[in-house]
């Protein structure tokens, strides 16, 4: 599983939730088709008259999530940019998604504008297996810190966190260690550690 695999999964799910923030600071979410995934870039489109278009242009950021029938979830967040050659990309999108021809016949397709997400943070979260599995990827030029909890050198080795972790994701090594791939990010270890040795990143 890598960043390209995550983007491909979003394309397979196709109808996924896109969240933005409007001009009043209110969160907005709607279902949008993932139209293309090429060379670690995700493409989608929307019409210039839609509130979604205005929110994309104003804030430039979007968060995307989708889940398949195997309870495997992908989350993506990053900047969405208008592509340079709109006509060429809209035609390419219609070629790859022929059902769009019925929705926007003839020249009406050019009321749509194509956007690209080419950097950001991606997360794969598999809830379909007995032991949850999580992996986070940065792609493109995005350099944000990856989310999660970790154990600092304040740890006294008391074992409280290991015993309460609902996914048995804490190893009693020296020092204690969180197995990031199986962590729920629930925060129980953070709240329960008597030495305040558990810290969070970007939480
Ligand atoms: S509860 Fe805190 S001090 Fe105890 S083992 Fe876990 S991290 Fe270390
Ligand atoms: S955040 Fe939750 S799942 Fe992750 S290590 Fe701590 S207790 Fe376990």
CSV table of C-alpha atoms and ligand atoms in Angstrom, one decimal:
chain,number,residue,atom,x,y,z
A,1,UNK,CA,0.0,0.0,0.0
A,2,UNK,CA,1.4,3.4,-1.0
A,3,UNK,CA,0.1,6.8,-1.9
A,4,UNK,CA,-0.8,5.8,-5.5
A,5,UNK,CA,-2.7,2.7,-4.2
A,6,UNK,CA,-4.7,5.0,-1.8
A,7,UNK,CA,-5.6,7.4,-4.7
A,8,UNK,CA,-6.6,4.4,-6.9
A,9,UNK,CA,-8.9,3.2,-4.1
A,10,UNK,CA,-10.6,6.6,-4.0
A,11,UNK,CA,-11.1,6.3,-7.8
A,12,UNK,CA,-12.5,2.8,-7.4
A,13,UNK,CA,-15.0,3.9,-4.8
A,14,UNK,CA,-15.6,6.9,-7.1
A,15,UNK,CA,-18.4,8.6,-5.1
A,16,UNK,CA,-16.7,10.1,-2.1
A,17,UNK,CA,-17.3,12.9,0.4
A,18,UNK,CA,-15.5,16.2,-0.2
A,19,UNK,CA,-15.5,18.7,2.6
A,20,UNK,CA,-14.7,22.4,2.5
A,21,UNK,CA,-15.2,25.4,4.6
A,22,UNK,CA,-17.5,28.2,3.3
A,23,UNK,CA,-17.0,32.0,3.5
A,24,UNK,CA,-18.8,32.1,6.9
A,25,UNK,CA,-16.4,29.4,8.3
A,26,UNK,CA,-19.1,26.7,8.3
A,27,UNK,CA,-18.1,23.2,7.3
A,28,UNK,CA,-19.7,21.9,4.1
A,29,UNK,CA,-19.7,18.4,2.7
A,30,UNK,CA,-21.1,16.7,-0.4
A,31,UNK,CA,-20.6,13.6,-2.6
A,32,UNK,CA,-18.3,14.2,-5.6
A,33,UNK,CA,-17.0,11.7,-8.2
A,34,UNK,CA,-13.3,11.1,-8.4
A,35,UNK,CA,-12.9,11.5,-12.2
A,36,UNK,CA,-9.3,10.5,-12.8
A,37,UNK,CA,-6.2,9.4,-11.0
A,38,UNK,CA,-2.9,9.7,-12.9
A,39,UNK,CA,0.7,9.9,-11.7
A,40,UNK,CA,-0.1,10.4,-8.0
A,41,UNK,CA,-2.7,13.1,-8.9
A,42,UNK,CA,-6.4,13.1,-8.2
A,43,UNK,CA,-8.8,15.0,-10.5
A,44,UNK,CA,-12.4,16.0,-10.0
A,45,UNK,CA,-14.6,18.7,-11.4
A,46,UNK,CA,-17.5,21.0,-10.5
A,47,UNK,CA,-19.6,23.6,-12.2
A,48,UNK,CA,-18.6,27.3,-11.8
A,49,UNK,CA,-22.1,28.1,-10.5
A,50,UNK,CA,-21.9,25.8,-7.5
A,51,UNK,CA,-21.1,26.9,-4.0
A,52,UNK,CA,-18.5,24.1,-3.9
A,53,UNK,CA,-16.6,25.8,-6.7
A,54,UNK,CA,-16.6,29.1,-4.8
A,55,UNK,CA,-15.4,27.4,-1.6
A,56,UNK,CA,-12.6,25.6,-3.6
A,57,UNK,CA,-11.4,28.9,-5.2
A,58,UNK,CA,-11.6,30.8,-1.9
A,59,UNK,CA,-10.0,28.4,0.5
A,60,UNK,CA,-8.0,26.2,-1.8
A,61,UNK,CA,-8.2,23.3,0.6
A,62,UNK,CA,-10.3,20.2,0.6
A,63,UNK,CA,-10.7,17.0,2.7
A,64,UNK,CA,-11.9,13.8,1.0
A,65,UNK,CA,-13.0,10.5,2.4
A,66,UNK,CA,-14.5,7.2,1.1
A,67,UNK,CA,-15.0,3.7,2.3
A,68,UNK,CA,-15.3,0.5,0.2
A,69,UNK,CA,-17.4,-2.6,0.9
A,70,UNK,CA,-14.5,-4.2,2.7
A,71,UNK,CA,-14.6,-1.4,5.4
A,72,UNK,CA,-11.3,0.0,4.1
A,73,UNK,CA,-11.3,3.8,4.4
A,74,UNK,CA,-9.2,6.4,2.7
A,75,UNK,CA,-8.8,10.0,3.9
A,76,UNK,CA,-7.1,12.7,1.9
A,77,UNK,CA,-6.5,16.3,2.7
A,78,UNK,CA,-4.6,18.9,0.8
A,79,UNK,CA,-4.8,21.9,-1.6
A,80,UNK,CA,-7.0,21.6,-4.7
A,81,UNK,CA,-5.8,23.6,-7.6
A,82,UNK,CA,-7.6,24.5,-10.9
A,83,UNK,CA,-5.8,22.7,-13.8
A,84,UNK,CA,-4.2,24.9,-16.4
A,85,UNK,CA,-5.7,23.5,-19.6
A,86,UNK,CA,-9.4,23.3,-18.7
A,87,UNK,CA,-10.8,22.2,-22.0
A,88,UNK,CA,-8.3,19.4,-22.5
A,89,UNK,CA,-8.8,18.1,-19.0
A,90,UNK,CA,-12.6,18.3,-19.1
A,91,UNK,CA,-12.6,16.3,-22.4
A,92,UNK,CA,-10.2,13.8,-20.8
A,93,UNK,CA,-12.6,13.4,-17.8
A,94,UNK,CA,-15.6,12.9,-20.1
A,95,UNK,CA,-13.6,10.3,-22.0
A,96,UNK,CA,-12.8,8.4,-18.8
A,97,UNK,CA,-16.4,8.9,-17.4
A,98,UNK,CA,-18.8,8.5,-20.3
A,99,UNK,CA,-21.9,8.8,-18.1
A,100,UNK,CA,-21.1,12.5,-17.8
A,101,UNK,CA,-22.2,13.0,-21.4
A,102,UNK,CA,-25.8,12.5,-20.3
A,103,UNK,CA,-25.5,15.0,-17.5
A,104,UNK,CA,-23.7,17.7,-19.4
A,105,UNK,CA,-24.5,17.1,-23.1
A,106,UNK,CA,-22.6,19.0,-25.9
A,107,UNK,CA,-20.8,22.1,-25.1
A,108,UNK,CA,-22.5,22.5,-21.7
A,109,UNK,CA,-19.6,20.4,-20.3
A,110,UNK,CA,-17.4,23.5,-20.3
A,111,UNK,CA,-19.4,25.0,-17.4
A,112,UNK,CA,-17.4,22.5,-15.4
A,113,UNK,CA,-13.9,23.2,-14.2
A,114,UNK,CA,-11.3,20.5,-13.4
A,115,UNK,CA,-9.3,20.6,-10.1
A,116,UNK,CA,-6.3,18.6,-9.2
A,117,UNK,CA,-4.9,17.4,-5.8
A,118,UNK,CA,-1.3,16.6,-6.1
A,119,UNK,CA,0.1,16.9,-2.6
A,120,UNK,CA,-1.2,16.4,0.9
A,121,UNK,CA,-1.8,13.8,3.5
A,122,UNK,CA,-3.3,10.4,2.8
A,123,UNK,CA,-4.5,7.8,5.3
A,124,UNK,CA,-5.5,4.2,4.7
A,125,UNK,CA,-7.5,2.7,7.6
A,126,UNK,CA,-8.6,-0.9,7.4
A,127,UNK,CA,-11.5,-1.7,9.8
A,128,UNK,CA,-12.3,-5.0,8.0
A,129,UNK,CA,-9.8,-7.2,9.8
A,130,UNK,CA,-9.7,-8.3,13.5
A,131,UNK,CA,-6.7,-6.0,14.2
A,132,UNK,CA,-7.2,-2.6,12.7
A,133,UNK,CA,-4.5,-1.4,10.3
A,134,UNK,CA,-3.6,2.2,9.6
A,135,UNK,CA,-1.0,3.7,7.4
A,136,UNK,CA,-0.4,7.4,6.6
A,137,UNK,CA,1.4,8.8,3.6
A,138,UNK,CA,2.6,12.2,2.6
A,139,UNK,CA,2.6,12.8,-1.1
A,140,UNK,CA,3.7,15.5,-3.5
A,141,UNK,CA,5.4,18.5,-1.7
A,142,UNK,CA,3.3,18.3,1.4
A,143,UNK,CA,5.5,18.1,4.5
A,144,UNK,CA,3.0,18.2,7.4
A,145,UNK,CA,3.7,16.0,10.4
A,146,UNK,CA,1.9,12.7,10.4
A,147,UNK,CA,-0.8,12.4,13.0
A,148,UNK,CA,-0.7,9.9,15.9
A,149,UNK,CA,0.4,9.3,19.5
A,150,UNK,CA,3.9,8.4,20.6
A,151,UNK,CA,5.6,7.6,24.0
A,152,UNK,CA,8.2,10.0,25.2
A,153,UNK,CA,11.2,9.4,27.4
A,154,UNK,CA,9.1,10.4,30.5
A,155,UNK,CA,7.8,6.8,30.4
A,156,UNK,CA,8.4,4.9,33.7
A,157,UNK,CA,7.5,1.5,32.2
A,158,UNK,CA,4.5,1.0,34.5
A,159,UNK,CA,2.5,-0.9,31.8
A,160,UNK,CA,-0.9,0.9,32.3
A,161,UNK,CA,-1.1,2.0,28.7
A,162,UNK,CA,-0.3,-1.5,27.4
A,163,UNK,CA,-3.0,-3.1,29.6
A,164,UNK,CA,-5.8,-0.7,28.6
A,165,UNK,CA,-5.1,-0.3,24.8
A,166,UNK,CA,-8.2,-1.7,23.0
A,167,UNK,CA,-6.1,-2.8,20.1
A,168,UNK,CA,-3.1,-4.2,22.0
A,169,UNK,CA,-1.0,-1.8,20.0
A,170,UNK,CA,1.5,-0.9,22.7
A,171,UNK,CA,4.7,-3.0,23.1
A,172,UNK,CA,6.3,-3.2,26.5
A,173,UNK,CA,9.8,-2.6,25.2
A,174,UNK,CA,12.3,-0.3,26.7
A,175,UNK,CA,11.1,2.3,26.1
A,176,UNK,CA,7.4,1.4,25.6
A,177,UNK,CA,6.4,1.8,22.0
A,178,UNK,CA,3.1,2.3,20.0
A,179,UNK,CA,2.7,0.2,16.9
A,180,UNK,CA,1.4,3.0,14.6
A,181,UNK,CA,-0.2,0.7,12.0
A,182,UNK,CA,-2.6,-0.8,14.6
A,183,UNK,CA,-3.4,2.4,16.6
A,184,UNK,CA,-7.0,3.7,16.6
A,185,UNK,CA,-5.9,7.2,17.7
A,186,UNK,CA,-8.5,6.9,20.5
A,187,UNK,CA,-6.3,8.7,23.0
A,188,UNK,CA,-7.0,6.3,25.9
A,189,UNK,CA,-3.2,5.8,26.6
A,190,UNK,CA,-2.8,9.6,26.4
A,191,UNK,CA,-5.5,10.2,29.0
A,192,UNK,CA,-4.5,7.3,31.3
A,193,UNK,CA,-0.7,7.6,31.5
A,194,UNK,CA,0.2,8.5,35.2
A,195,UNK,CA,3.5,10.0,34.0
A,196,UNK,CA,2.0,12.1,31.2
A,197,UNK,CA,4.5,10.4,28.9
A,198,UNK,CA,2.2,10.0,25.9
A,199,UNK,CA,2.2,12.8,23.4
A,200,UNK,CA,0.2,13.5,20.3
A,201,UNK,CA,1.2,14.9,17.0
A,202,UNK,CA,-1.1,17.2,15.0
A,203,UNK,CA,-4.1,16.1,17.1
B,1,LIG,S1,1.3,4.4,31.0
B,1,LIG,FE1,2.8,6.0,30.6
B,1,LIG,S2,4.5,5.6,32.0
B,1,LIG,FE2,3.2,3.7,32.0
B,1,LIG,S3,4.2,2.4,30.4
B,1,LIG,FE3,2.6,3.6,29.4
B,1,LIG,S4,3.7,5.5,28.6
B,1,LIG,FE4,5.0,4.5,30.1
B,2,LIG,S1,-4.4,5.8,21.0
B,2,LIG,FE1,-5.7,4.1,21.6
B,2,LIG,S2,-5.3,2.5,20.1
B,2,LIG,FE2,-3.6,3.9,20.0
B,2,LIG,S3,-2.0,3.1,21.3
B,2,LIG,FE3,-3.2,4.6,22.6
B,2,LIG,S4,-4.8,3.3,23.6
B,2,LIG,FE4,-3.9,2.1,21.9
